[in-house]
Short mmCIF file of C-alpha atoms (C1' of nucleotides) in Angstrom, two decimals:
data_model
loop_
_atom_site.label_atom_id
_atom_site.label_comp_id
_atom_site.label_asym_id
_atom_site.label_seq_id
_atom_site.Cartn_x
_atom_site.Cartn_y
_atom_site.Cartn_z
CA MET A 1 0.00 0.00 0.00
CA LYS A 2 1.53 3.26 -1.12
CA LYS A 3 1.64 6.17 1.29
CA LYS A 4 0.46 9.30 -0.43
CA SER A 5 1.56 9.46 -4.00
CA TYR A 6 -0.24 11.11 -6.84
CA HIS A 7 -1.11 7.74 -8.23
CA HIS A 8 -3.05 5.58 -5.85
CA GLY A 9 -1.88 2.15 -6.89
CA ASP A 10 -5.13 0.23 -6.68
CA LEU A 11 -7.82 2.83 -6.78
CA ALA A 12 -10.35 0.60 -8.50
CA ALA A 13 -10.43 -1.80 -5.57
CA ALA A 14 -10.34 1.03 -3.05
CA LEU A 15 -13.32 2.64 -4.75
CA LEU A 16 -15.28 -0.60 -4.60
CA ASN A 17 -14.58 -0.91 -0.88
CA ALA A 18 -15.51 2.71 -0.30
CA ALA A 19 -18.65 2.24 -2.37
CA GLU A 20 -19.77 -0.73 -0.31
CA ALA A 21 -19.10 1.14 2.91
CA GLU A 22 -21.08 4.12 1.69
CA LEU A 23 -23.85 1.83 0.52
CA THR A 24 -24.21 0.08 3.87
CA GLU A 25 -24.08 3.36 5.76
CA ASN A 26 -26.37 5.49 3.65
CA GLY A 27 -28.35 3.09 1.51
CA ILE A 28 -28.75 3.25 -2.23
CA GLU A 29 -31.12 6.19 -1.99
CA ARG A 30 -28.50 8.56 -0.64
CA PHE A 31 -25.56 7.01 -2.44
CA SER A 32 -23.16 9.57 -3.84
CA LEU A 33 -20.21 9.03 -6.13
CA ARG A 34 -18.52 12.11 -4.75
CA ALA A 35 -18.80 10.75 -1.23
CA VAL A 36 -17.19 7.53 -2.40
CA ALA A 37 -14.30 9.45 -3.94
CA LYS A 38 -13.85 11.49 -0.78
CA ARG A 39 -13.86 8.35 1.34
CA ALA A 40 -11.18 6.85 -0.87
CA GLY A 41 -9.20 10.06 -0.40
CA VAL A 42 -9.32 11.06 -4.00
CA SER A 43 -10.85 13.84 -6.06
CA HIS A 44 -14.40 13.63 -7.35
CA GLY A 45 -13.26 13.15 -10.92
CA ALA A 46 -10.94 10.23 -10.26
CA PRO A 47 -13.49 7.39 -10.42
CA ALA A 48 -14.18 8.14 -14.07
CA HIS A 49 -10.81 6.65 -15.02
CA HIS A 50 -11.72 3.28 -13.54
CA PHE A 51 -15.47 3.11 -13.95
CA SER A 52 -17.27 4.78 -16.80
CA ASP A 53 -19.88 6.26 -14.51
CA VAL A 54 -21.71 5.63 -11.28
CA LYS A 55 -23.69 2.86 -12.94
CA GLY A 56 -20.45 1.14 -13.90
CA LEU A 57 -19.12 1.30 -10.37
CA LEU A 58 -22.30 -0.09 -8.89
CA THR A 59 -22.48 -2.81 -11.50
CA ALA A 60 -19.01 -3.96 -10.50
CA LEU A 61 -20.00 -3.84 -6.84
CA ALA A 62 -23.13 -5.87 -7.54
CA ALA A 63 -21.06 -8.45 -9.40
CA LYS A 64 -18.80 -8.78 -6.37
CA GLY A 65 -21.92 -9.31 -4.33
CA TYR A 66 -23.00 -12.17 -6.57
CA GLU A 67 -19.66 -13.84 -6.03
CA ARG A 68 -20.07 -13.67 -2.29
CA LEU A 69 -23.60 -14.97 -2.63
CA LEU A 70 -22.27 -17.96 -4.51
CA ASP A 71 -19.69 -18.58 -1.79
CA GLN A 72 -22.33 -18.43 0.89
CA GLN A 73 -24.48 -20.96 -0.94
CA SER A 74 -21.53 -23.28 -1.57
CA LYS A 75 -20.65 -23.27 2.11
CA ARG A 76 -24.19 -24.16 3.09
CA GLU A 77 -24.54 -26.87 0.52
CA ALA A 78 -21.25 -28.45 1.49
CA GLU A 79 -22.60 -29.11 4.98
CA LYS A 80 -25.41 -31.22 3.63
CA ASP A 81 -24.14 -33.24 0.77
CA GLY A 82 -26.04 -36.40 0.28
CA ASP A 83 -29.78 -35.75 0.15
CA ALA A 84 -30.54 -33.60 -2.88
CA ARG A 85 -33.53 -31.91 -1.36
CA ALA A 86 -31.69 -31.02 1.84
CA LYS A 87 -29.01 -29.52 -0.34
CA LEU A 88 -31.56 -27.41 -2.20
CA VAL A 89 -32.94 -26.09 1.06
CA ALA A 90 -29.41 -25.42 2.32
CA SER A 91 -28.71 -23.47 -0.82
CA GLY A 92 -31.77 -21.39 -0.14
CA LEU A 93 -30.67 -20.77 3.43
CA GLY A 94 -27.37 -19.50 2.09
CA TYR A 95 -29.31 -17.12 -0.13
CA LEU A 96 -31.29 -15.84 2.84
CA GLU A 97 -28.19 -15.61 4.99
CA PHE A 98 -26.50 -13.44 2.41
CA ALA A 99 -29.53 -11.20 2.12
CA MET A 100 -29.78 -10.70 5.87
CA ALA A 101 -26.07 -10.02 6.23
CA ASN A 102 -25.92 -7.58 3.31
CA PRO A 103 -29.32 -5.98 2.96
CA GLN A 104 -28.21 -2.90 1.06
CA LEU A 105 -25.99 -4.85 -1.29
CA PHE A 106 -28.80 -7.33 -1.84
CA HIS A 107 -31.05 -4.41 -2.63
CA LEU A 108 -28.58 -3.08 -5.16
CA MET A 109 -28.20 -6.46 -6.83
CA PHE A 110 -31.86 -7.26 -7.20
CA ASN A 111 -34.19 -4.40 -6.40
CA SER A 112 -32.71 -1.60 -8.36
CA SER A 113 -32.49 -1.14 -12.07
CA ILE A 114 -29.03 0.28 -11.59
CA PRO A 115 -26.71 -2.60 -12.47
CA ASP A 116 -26.13 -3.08 -16.15
CA ARG A 117 -27.34 -6.59 -16.87
CA ASP A 118 -25.47 -6.68 -20.15
CA ASP A 119 -22.16 -6.18 -18.41
CA GLU A 120 -20.24 -9.36 -19.10
CA ARG A 121 -18.96 -10.07 -15.63
CA PHE A 122 -22.28 -9.29 -14.05
CA PHE A 123 -24.14 -11.42 -16.55
CA ASN A 124 -21.90 -14.42 -16.06
CA VAL A 125 -21.90 -14.43 -12.30
CA ALA A 126 -25.67 -13.95 -12.21
CA LEU A 127 -25.97 -16.87 -14.58
CA SER A 128 -23.86 -18.97 -12.23
CA VAL A 129 -26.39 -18.47 -9.47
CA PHE A 130 -29.14 -19.58 -11.82
CA ASP A 131 -27.14 -22.59 -13.01
CA ARG A 132 -26.65 -23.73 -9.47
CA LEU A 133 -30.41 -23.74 -9.06
CA VAL A 134 -30.78 -25.66 -12.29
CA ASP A 135 -28.39 -28.34 -11.05
CA ASN A 136 -30.03 -28.61 -7.67
CA THR A 137 -33.48 -28.88 -9.19
CA GLN A 138 -32.39 -31.60 -11.53
CA ALA A 139 -30.79 -33.48 -8.65
CA VAL A 140 -34.08 -33.38 -6.77
CA ASN A 141 -36.57 -34.40 -9.41
CA GLY A 142 -34.30 -36.17 -11.88
CA LYS A 143 -35.30 -34.13 -14.89
CA SER A 144 -33.58 -31.15 -16.44
CA PRO A 145 -35.58 -27.93 -16.23
CA TYR A 146 -34.35 -27.12 -19.71
CA SER A 147 -36.00 -30.14 -21.28
CA ASP A 148 -38.86 -30.82 -18.90
CA GLU A 149 -41.57 -28.20 -18.43
CA ALA A 150 -42.76 -29.45 -15.07
CA SER A 151 -39.21 -29.35 -13.81
CA MET A 152 -38.90 -25.73 -14.88
CA VAL A 153 -42.09 -24.98 -13.01
CA ASP A 154 -40.49 -26.52 -9.94
CA LEU A 155 -37.39 -24.44 -10.45
CA MET A 156 -39.32 -21.21 -10.78
CA ALA A 157 -41.32 -22.03 -7.67
CA SER A 158 -38.15 -22.64 -5.66
CA TRP A 159 -36.52 -19.51 -6.98
CA SER A 160 -39.58 -17.36 -6.40
CA LEU A 161 -40.05 -18.61 -2.86
CA VAL A 162 -36.45 -18.10 -1.81
CA HIS A 163 -36.13 -14.72 -3.43
CA GLY A 164 -39.50 -13.52 -2.24
CA LEU A 165 -38.78 -14.55 1.32
CA ALA A 166 -35.46 -12.74 1.17
CA GLU A 167 -37.25 -9.63 -0.04
CA LEU A 168 -39.82 -9.78 2.71
CA ILE A 169 -37.14 -10.21 5.34
CA VAL A 170 -34.80 -7.53 4.07
CA SER A 171 -37.57 -4.99 3.61
CA GLY A 172 -38.78 -5.65 7.14
CA ARG A 173 -42.20 -6.93 6.14
CA ALA A 174 -41.56 -10.40 7.53
CA GLU A 175 -40.66 -9.08 10.95
CA ARG A 176 -44.15 -8.66 12.32
CA PRO A 177 -45.42 -12.10 11.29
CA LEU A 178 -42.26 -14.03 12.12
CA ASN A 179 -40.45 -12.07 14.82
CA LEU A 180 -37.15 -13.18 13.35
CA SER A 181 -35.04 -10.63 15.17
CA GLN A 182 -36.12 -12.03 18.53
CA LEU A 183 -35.31 -15.63 17.76
CA SER A 184 -32.07 -17.47 18.38
CA GLN A 185 -30.16 -18.31 15.24
CA GLU A 186 -31.17 -21.93 15.64
CA ASP A 187 -34.86 -21.14 15.88
CA ARG A 188 -34.61 -18.65 13.06
CA GLU A 189 -33.09 -21.20 10.75
CA ALA A 190 -35.72 -23.72 11.71
CA VAL A 191 -38.50 -21.32 10.78
CA LEU A 192 -36.85 -20.33 7.52
CA SER A 193 -36.21 -23.97 6.61
CA ALA A 194 -39.84 -24.77 7.33
CA ILE A 195 -40.97 -22.06 4.96
CA LEU A 196 -38.52 -23.09 2.27
CA GLY A 197 -39.74 -26.66 2.70
CA ARG A 198 -43.30 -25.72 1.77
CA VAL A 199 -42.50 -25.63 -1.92
CA ASN A 200 -42.37 -28.55 -4.33
CA GLN A 201 -43.15 -31.03 -1.63
CA SER A 202 -42.90 -34.62 -2.72
CA VAL A 203 -46.24 -36.32 -2.40
CA GLU A 204 -45.54 -39.88 -1.38
CA MET B 1 -61.91 21.68 -14.37
CA LYS B 2 -60.83 25.30 -14.27
CA LYS B 3 -59.23 26.79 -17.35
CA LYS B 4 -56.13 28.65 -16.35
CA SER B 5 -56.50 30.36 -13.02
CA TYR B 6 -53.77 31.01 -10.52
CA HIS B 7 -55.24 28.37 -8.29
CA HIS B 8 -55.42 24.98 -9.88
CA GLY B 9 -58.45 23.53 -8.16
CA ASP B 10 -57.28 20.01 -7.54
CA LEU B 11 -53.55 20.13 -7.86
CA ALA B 12 -52.95 17.29 -5.42
CA ALA B 13 -54.74 14.81 -7.66
CA ALA B 14 -53.17 16.30 -10.78
CA LEU B 15 -49.73 15.89 -9.26
CA LEU B 16 -50.40 12.26 -8.45
CA ASN B 17 -51.45 11.61 -12.02
CA ALA B 18 -48.44 13.43 -13.38
CA ALA B 19 -46.20 11.55 -10.98
CA GLU B 20 -47.50 8.20 -12.16
CA ALA B 21 -47.06 9.19 -15.78
CA GLU B 22 -43.51 10.32 -15.13
CA LEU B 23 -42.83 7.15 -13.19
CA THR B 24 -44.02 4.86 -15.96
CA GLU B 25 -42.14 6.82 -18.59
CA ASN B 26 -38.83 7.35 -16.84
CA GLY B 27 -38.73 4.87 -14.01
CA ILE B 28 -37.98 5.61 -10.40
CA GLU B 29 -34.29 6.11 -11.12
CA ARG B 30 -34.82 9.19 -13.23
CA PHE B 31 -37.87 10.43 -11.40
CA SER B 32 -37.86 14.17 -10.90
CA LEU B 33 -40.22 16.28 -8.83
CA ARG B 34 -39.60 19.26 -11.06
CA ALA B 35 -40.59 17.24 -14.11
CA VAL B 36 -43.81 16.28 -12.35
CA ALA B 37 -44.57 19.92 -11.59
CA LYS B 38 -43.88 20.90 -15.17
CA ARG B 39 -46.12 18.14 -16.47
CA ALA B 40 -48.92 19.35 -14.23
CA GLY B 41 -48.34 22.84 -15.64
CA VAL B 42 -47.26 24.34 -12.39
CA SER B 43 -44.09 25.82 -10.93
CA HIS B 44 -41.46 23.67 -9.28
CA GLY B 45 -42.30 24.94 -5.83
CA ALA B 46 -46.01 24.22 -5.99
CA PRO B 47 -45.96 20.57 -4.91
CA ALA B 48 -44.63 21.52 -1.49
CA HIS B 49 -48.04 22.91 -0.55
CA HIS B 50 -49.69 19.55 -1.08
CA PHE B 51 -46.96 17.04 -0.27
CA SER B 52 -44.29 17.72 2.27
CA ASP B 53 -41.56 16.52 -0.05
CA VAL B 54 -40.90 14.11 -2.88
CA LYS B 55 -41.07 11.22 -0.44
CA GLY B 56 -44.52 12.33 0.60
CA LEU B 57 -45.74 12.49 -2.97
CA LEU B 58 -44.40 9.04 -3.77
CA THR B 59 -45.82 7.60 -0.57
CA ALA B 60 -49.25 8.81 -1.60
CA LEU B 61 -48.77 7.37 -5.07
CA ALA B 62 -47.68 4.05 -3.62
CA ALA B 63 -50.76 3.99 -1.40
CA LYS B 64 -52.94 4.52 -4.46
CA GLY B 65 -51.12 1.59 -6.02
CA TYR B 66 -51.99 -0.62 -3.09
CA GLU B 67 -55.64 0.23 -3.51
CA ARG B 68 -55.56 -0.81 -7.12
CA LEU B 69 -53.73 -3.96 -6.19
CA LEU B 70 -56.52 -4.80 -3.77
CA ASP B 71 -59.11 -4.19 -6.49
CA GLN B 72 -57.28 -6.46 -8.89
CA GLN B 73 -57.17 -9.24 -6.33
CA SER B 74 -60.83 -8.82 -5.44
CA LYS B 75 -61.81 -9.10 -9.07
CA ARG B 76 -59.84 -12.29 -9.52
CA GLU B 77 -61.12 -13.85 -6.35
CA ALA B 78 -64.72 -13.07 -7.21
CA GLU B 79 -64.46 -15.25 -10.30
CA LYS B 80 -63.60 -18.30 -8.25
CA ASP B 81 -65.60 -18.23 -5.11
CA GLY B 82 -66.21 -21.63 -3.71
CA ASP B 83 -62.98 -23.57 -3.44
CA ALA B 84 -60.73 -21.81 -0.93
CA ARG B 85 -57.51 -22.93 -2.54
CA ALA B 86 -58.59 -21.84 -6.01
CA LYS B 87 -59.43 -18.49 -4.48
CA LEU B 88 -55.97 -18.20 -2.97
CA VAL B 89 -54.36 -18.93 -6.31
CA ALA B 90 -56.67 -16.44 -8.00
CA SER B 91 -55.64 -13.83 -5.48
CA GLY B 92 -52.04 -14.52 -6.36
CA LEU B 93 -52.80 -14.20 -10.05
CA GLY B 94 -54.31 -10.79 -9.35
CA TYR B 95 -51.10 -9.84 -7.60
CA LEU B 96 -49.04 -10.92 -10.59
CA GLU B 97 -51.39 -9.23 -13.00
CA PHE B 98 -51.03 -5.96 -11.17
CA ALA B 99 -47.25 -6.26 -11.14
CA MET B 100 -47.06 -6.97 -14.86
CA ALA B 101 -49.45 -4.13 -15.71
CA ASN B 102 -47.69 -1.60 -13.46
CA PRO B 103 -44.05 -2.60 -13.20
CA GLN B 104 -42.70 0.78 -12.19
CA LEU B 105 -45.42 1.40 -9.66
CA PHE B 106 -44.90 -2.09 -8.29
CA HIS B 107 -41.23 -1.29 -8.00
CA LEU B 108 -41.98 1.89 -6.09
CA MET B 109 -44.34 0.12 -3.72
CA PHE B 110 -42.09 -2.78 -2.83
CA ASN B 111 -38.54 -2.43 -4.05
CA SER B 112 -37.62 1.02 -2.96
CA SER B 113 -37.16 2.37 0.49
CA ILE B 114 -38.86 5.54 -0.63
CA PRO B 115 -42.42 5.23 0.69
CA ASP B 116 -42.82 6.12 4.32
CA ARG B 117 -44.15 2.99 5.95
CA ASP B 118 -45.31 4.91 8.97
CA ASP B 119 -47.62 7.04 6.87
CA GLU B 120 -51.09 6.19 8.13
CA ARG B 121 -52.83 5.70 4.82
CA PHE B 122 -49.96 3.69 3.41
CA PHE B 123 -49.73 1.54 6.49
CA ASN B 124 -53.43 0.74 6.54
CA VAL B 125 -53.78 -0.16 2.90
CA ALA B 126 -50.64 -2.31 3.04
CA LEU B 127 -52.13 -4.04 6.05
CA SER B 128 -55.30 -4.72 4.08
CA VAL B 129 -53.32 -6.68 1.52
CA PHE B 130 -51.77 -8.73 4.28
CA ASP B 131 -55.13 -9.29 5.98
CA ARG B 132 -56.56 -10.61 2.77
CA LEU B 133 -53.80 -13.20 2.71
CA VAL B 134 -54.49 -14.06 6.33
CA ASP B 135 -58.14 -14.69 5.54
CA ASN B 136 -57.41 -16.75 2.48
CA THR B 137 -54.85 -18.86 4.31
CA GLN B 138 -57.25 -19.53 7.14
CA ALA B 139 -59.93 -20.52 4.64
CA VAL B 140 -57.57 -23.05 3.09
CA ASN B 141 -56.14 -24.79 6.13
CA GLY B 142 -58.77 -23.99 8.72
CA LYS B 143 -56.42 -22.48 11.24
CA SER B 144 -55.60 -18.83 11.89
CA PRO B 145 -52.02 -17.89 11.09
CA TYR B 146 -52.09 -15.69 14.18
CA SER B 147 -52.69 -18.55 16.55
CA ASP B 148 -51.22 -21.51 14.66
CA GLU B 149 -47.53 -21.51 13.83
CA ALA B 150 -47.74 -23.98 10.97
CA SER B 151 -50.45 -21.87 9.41
CA MET B 152 -48.21 -18.81 9.58
CA VAL B 153 -45.48 -20.83 7.86
CA ASP B 154 -47.98 -21.60 5.10
CA LEU B 155 -48.89 -17.95 4.83
CA MET B 156 -45.30 -16.82 4.57
CA ALA B 157 -44.61 -19.46 1.95
CA SER B 158 -47.56 -18.29 -0.15
CA TRP B 159 -46.63 -14.67 0.25
CA SER B 160 -42.98 -15.26 -0.56
CA LEU B 161 -43.75 -17.30 -3.64
CA VAL B 162 -46.21 -14.82 -5.10
CA HIS B 163 -44.11 -11.81 -4.35
CA GLY B 164 -40.89 -13.44 -5.48
CA LEU B 165 -42.42 -14.53 -8.74
CA ALA B 166 -43.71 -11.03 -9.33
CA GLU B 167 -40.22 -9.68 -8.72
CA LEU B 168 -38.64 -12.12 -11.12
CA ILE B 169 -41.17 -11.31 -13.81
CA VAL B 170 -41.06 -7.55 -13.41
CA SER B 171 -37.27 -7.44 -13.32
CA GLY B 172 -37.12 -9.54 -16.47
CA ARG B 173 -35.29 -12.45 -14.89
CA ALA B 174 -38.17 -14.85 -15.48
CA GLU B 175 -38.29 -14.12 -19.17
CA ARG B 176 -35.52 -16.42 -20.29
CA PRO B 177 -36.74 -19.48 -18.37
CA LEU B 178 -40.45 -18.99 -19.00
CA ASN B 179 -40.77 -17.04 -22.24
CA LEU B 180 -43.83 -15.31 -20.86
CA SER B 181 -43.91 -12.53 -23.41
CA GLN B 182 -44.32 -15.03 -26.23
CA LEU B 183 -47.22 -16.91 -24.71
CA SER B 184 -50.90 -16.23 -25.16
CA GLN B 185 -52.60 -14.83 -22.10
CA GLU B 186 -54.26 -18.18 -21.54
CA ASP B 187 -50.99 -20.11 -21.63
CA ARG B 188 -49.29 -17.50 -19.51
CA GLU B 189 -51.91 -17.78 -16.81
CA ALA B 190 -51.67 -21.55 -16.92
CA VAL B 191 -47.93 -21.44 -16.33
CA LEU B 192 -48.22 -18.87 -13.56
CA SER B 193 -51.00 -20.84 -11.89
CA ALA B 194 -48.88 -23.98 -12.07
CA ILE B 195 -46.03 -22.22 -10.31
CA LEU B 196 -48.31 -20.72 -7.68
CA GLY B 197 -49.77 -24.16 -7.14
CA ARG B 198 -46.41 -25.62 -6.16
CA VAL B 199 -46.61 -24.16 -2.68
CA ASN B 200 -48.41 -25.60 0.34
CA GLN B 201 -49.71 -28.53 -1.62
CA SER B 202 -52.11 -30.67 0.28
CA VAL B 203 -50.73 -34.16 0.72
CA GLU B 204 -53.67 -36.50 0.49
"C1'" DA C 1 16.81 10.52 -21.77
"C1'" DA C 2 12.64 11.39 -24.17
"C1'" DA C 3 8.11 10.33 -25.64
"C1'" DC C 4 3.97 8.57 -24.40
"C1'" DA C 5 0.12 6.83 -21.91
"C1'" DA C 6 -2.21 6.36 -17.64
"C1'" DT C 7 -3.70 8.55 -13.53
"C1'" DC C 8 -5.46 12.10 -10.90
"C1'" DT C 9 -6.90 17.26 -9.87
"C1'" DA C 10 -9.63 21.24 -10.42
"C1'" DG C 11 -13.03 23.90 -12.57
"C1'" DT C 12 -17.45 24.12 -14.87
"C1'" DC C 13 -22.11 22.86 -16.32
"C1'" DA C 14 -26.94 21.53 -16.16
"C1'" DG C 15 -29.90 19.35 -13.22
"C1'" DT C 16 -31.85 18.04 -8.58
"C1'" DG C 17 -34.82 18.88 -3.92
"C1'" DT C 18 -35.73 22.14 -0.50
"C1'" DC C 19 -36.31 26.58 1.58
"C1'" DA C 20 -37.65 31.60 2.09
"C1'" DA C 21 -39.94 35.62 0.43
"C1'" DG C 22 -43.25 37.64 -2.31
"C1'" DT C 23 -47.69 37.58 -5.32
"C1'" DT C 24 -52.24 36.17 -6.37
"C1'" DT C 25 -56.70 34.27 -5.24
"C1'" DA C 26 -60.27 32.24 -2.19
"C1'" DT C 27 -62.61 32.38 2.11
"C1'" DA C 28 -64.19 34.06 6.39
"C1'" DT C 29 -65.39 37.92 9.29
"C1'" DG C 30 -67.05 42.54 10.44
"C1'" DC D 1 -70.15 44.86 0.79
"C1'" DA D 2 -65.53 45.70 2.41
"C1'" DT D 3 -61.63 43.97 4.51
"C1'" DA D 4 -58.64 40.89 7.02
"C1'" DT D 5 -56.72 36.42 6.86
"C1'" DA D 6 -55.45 32.12 5.10
"C1'" DA D 7 -54.39 29.16 1.26
"C1'" DA D 8 -52.33 28.39 -3.28
"C1'" DC D 9 -48.85 29.37 -6.25
"C1'" DT D 10 -44.41 31.77 -8.28
"C1'" DT D 11 -39.82 33.10 -8.15
"C1'" DG D 12 -35.17 33.07 -6.84
"C1'" DA D 13 -31.56 31.14 -4.11
"C1'" DC D 14 -28.80 27.43 -2.01
"C1'" DA D 15 -26.12 23.26 -1.56
"C1'" DC D 16 -25.74 19.16 -3.66
"C1'" DT D 17 -25.45 15.72 -7.53
"C1'" DG D 18 -23.01 13.22 -11.91
"C1'" DA D 19 -20.59 14.20 -15.97
"C1'" DC D 20 -17.39 16.69 -18.86
"C1'" DT D 21 -13.05 19.28 -19.94
"C1'" DA D 22 -8.37 20.86 -19.65
"C1'" DG D 23 -4.30 20.52 -17.39
"C1'" DA D 24 -0.84 18.65 -13.93
"C1'" DT D 25 1.64 14.61 -12.27
"C1'" DT D 26 3.53 10.12 -12.50
"C1'" DG D 27 4.71 5.39 -14.48
"C1'" DT D 28 6.21 2.90 -18.52
"C1'" DT D 29 8.28 2.11 -22.87
"C1'" DT D 30 11.44 2.91 -26.33
#
DNA sequence: AAACAATCTAGTCAGTGTCAAGTTTATATG
DNA sequence: CATATAAACTTGACACTGACTAGATTGTTT
């Protein structure tokens, strides 16, 4: 890390860190590129040399978020390898865990029309999250969602439920019905797993 | 409707209409209070006399959106009275229908932290949507979500699935897997109903 | 050592929401 | 009916925003 030279050394990364800090502190609504530059100790025009505009910066940040989301899901899945359905639920728990730990980032990634979906890196990493769901769905019901319509319906139901629940939690709307903030982590996970388990139940 | 007097007559309503038009045309990201005032044919300072600030205006608009959402759901439910579960699915279809018909408004209502949730009118009308779900859930499984934990789990699963699916559709992420835009309305509703039906299935 | 490209600063511009002061109109009061 | 008061609206100012430009500084290549 350089001391105080004219050139920063790794300003792009520093800006991303500053951007995430600003995002978590102020939320997307009051996000300011100039504040990010100031936090990184650099003039307000500097970011333009690393990110085309504020949309570019936030797209890169969102892509980083997707990577961490993937990690979180992988970690959860790894604990439960064996039963395919348990793995699917674990993957969903990882999704929820990420959302609860990074509400503002989650909001940026999904709830805003800010990130540029055509950005290559963003597109690919978002696709990876989807592919993981494709694999897990196929492992559960034995048919590829791409070739089997009913399997795709299952996939969309899983996806919708997990994502919707994350939205309701992050936005605070799930708090009154579920009281999540007052539960122990164990109880909280039990409740969330129960909800996730209500979709695509196998009828035996 | 007055012609061109200094006083507008019903500027509050005119501003809400202008705001919705601006919202649908430009999206929440490029929403501008001054543009709304200009569209309503009034100076940029005028809105302050009817809405405390831009947040106040958008909160009122979001509340109006909730009312229309309720209407849409009522209409759908009315077609299927009888079977409780069919009614629940119909209610969900109304939810999706509203989202698809008013994507930007839907986004304002749910995906932004703009509306003031403590605003009385907003709070009440949002509660009405929730209460409807409470009633429908109770009708399906016979137990009140407020007193029965498993019933609340069912409710949250229904809510999450419907809302999540709406999010995925509105944001465009459901398009690639489902091809909704290329289907006839009949086929589209069949697919959506199938997905909605994958939650809280009765195991007989 | 010199040329060149990349990086960063500093100034400017149009646009934003909000506030304060002043103007016009409607309404209530005598 | 006249007049005081309140409400509705305009106008101008302010601090802030993101983007653009020109110029200063530094790293790299030849």
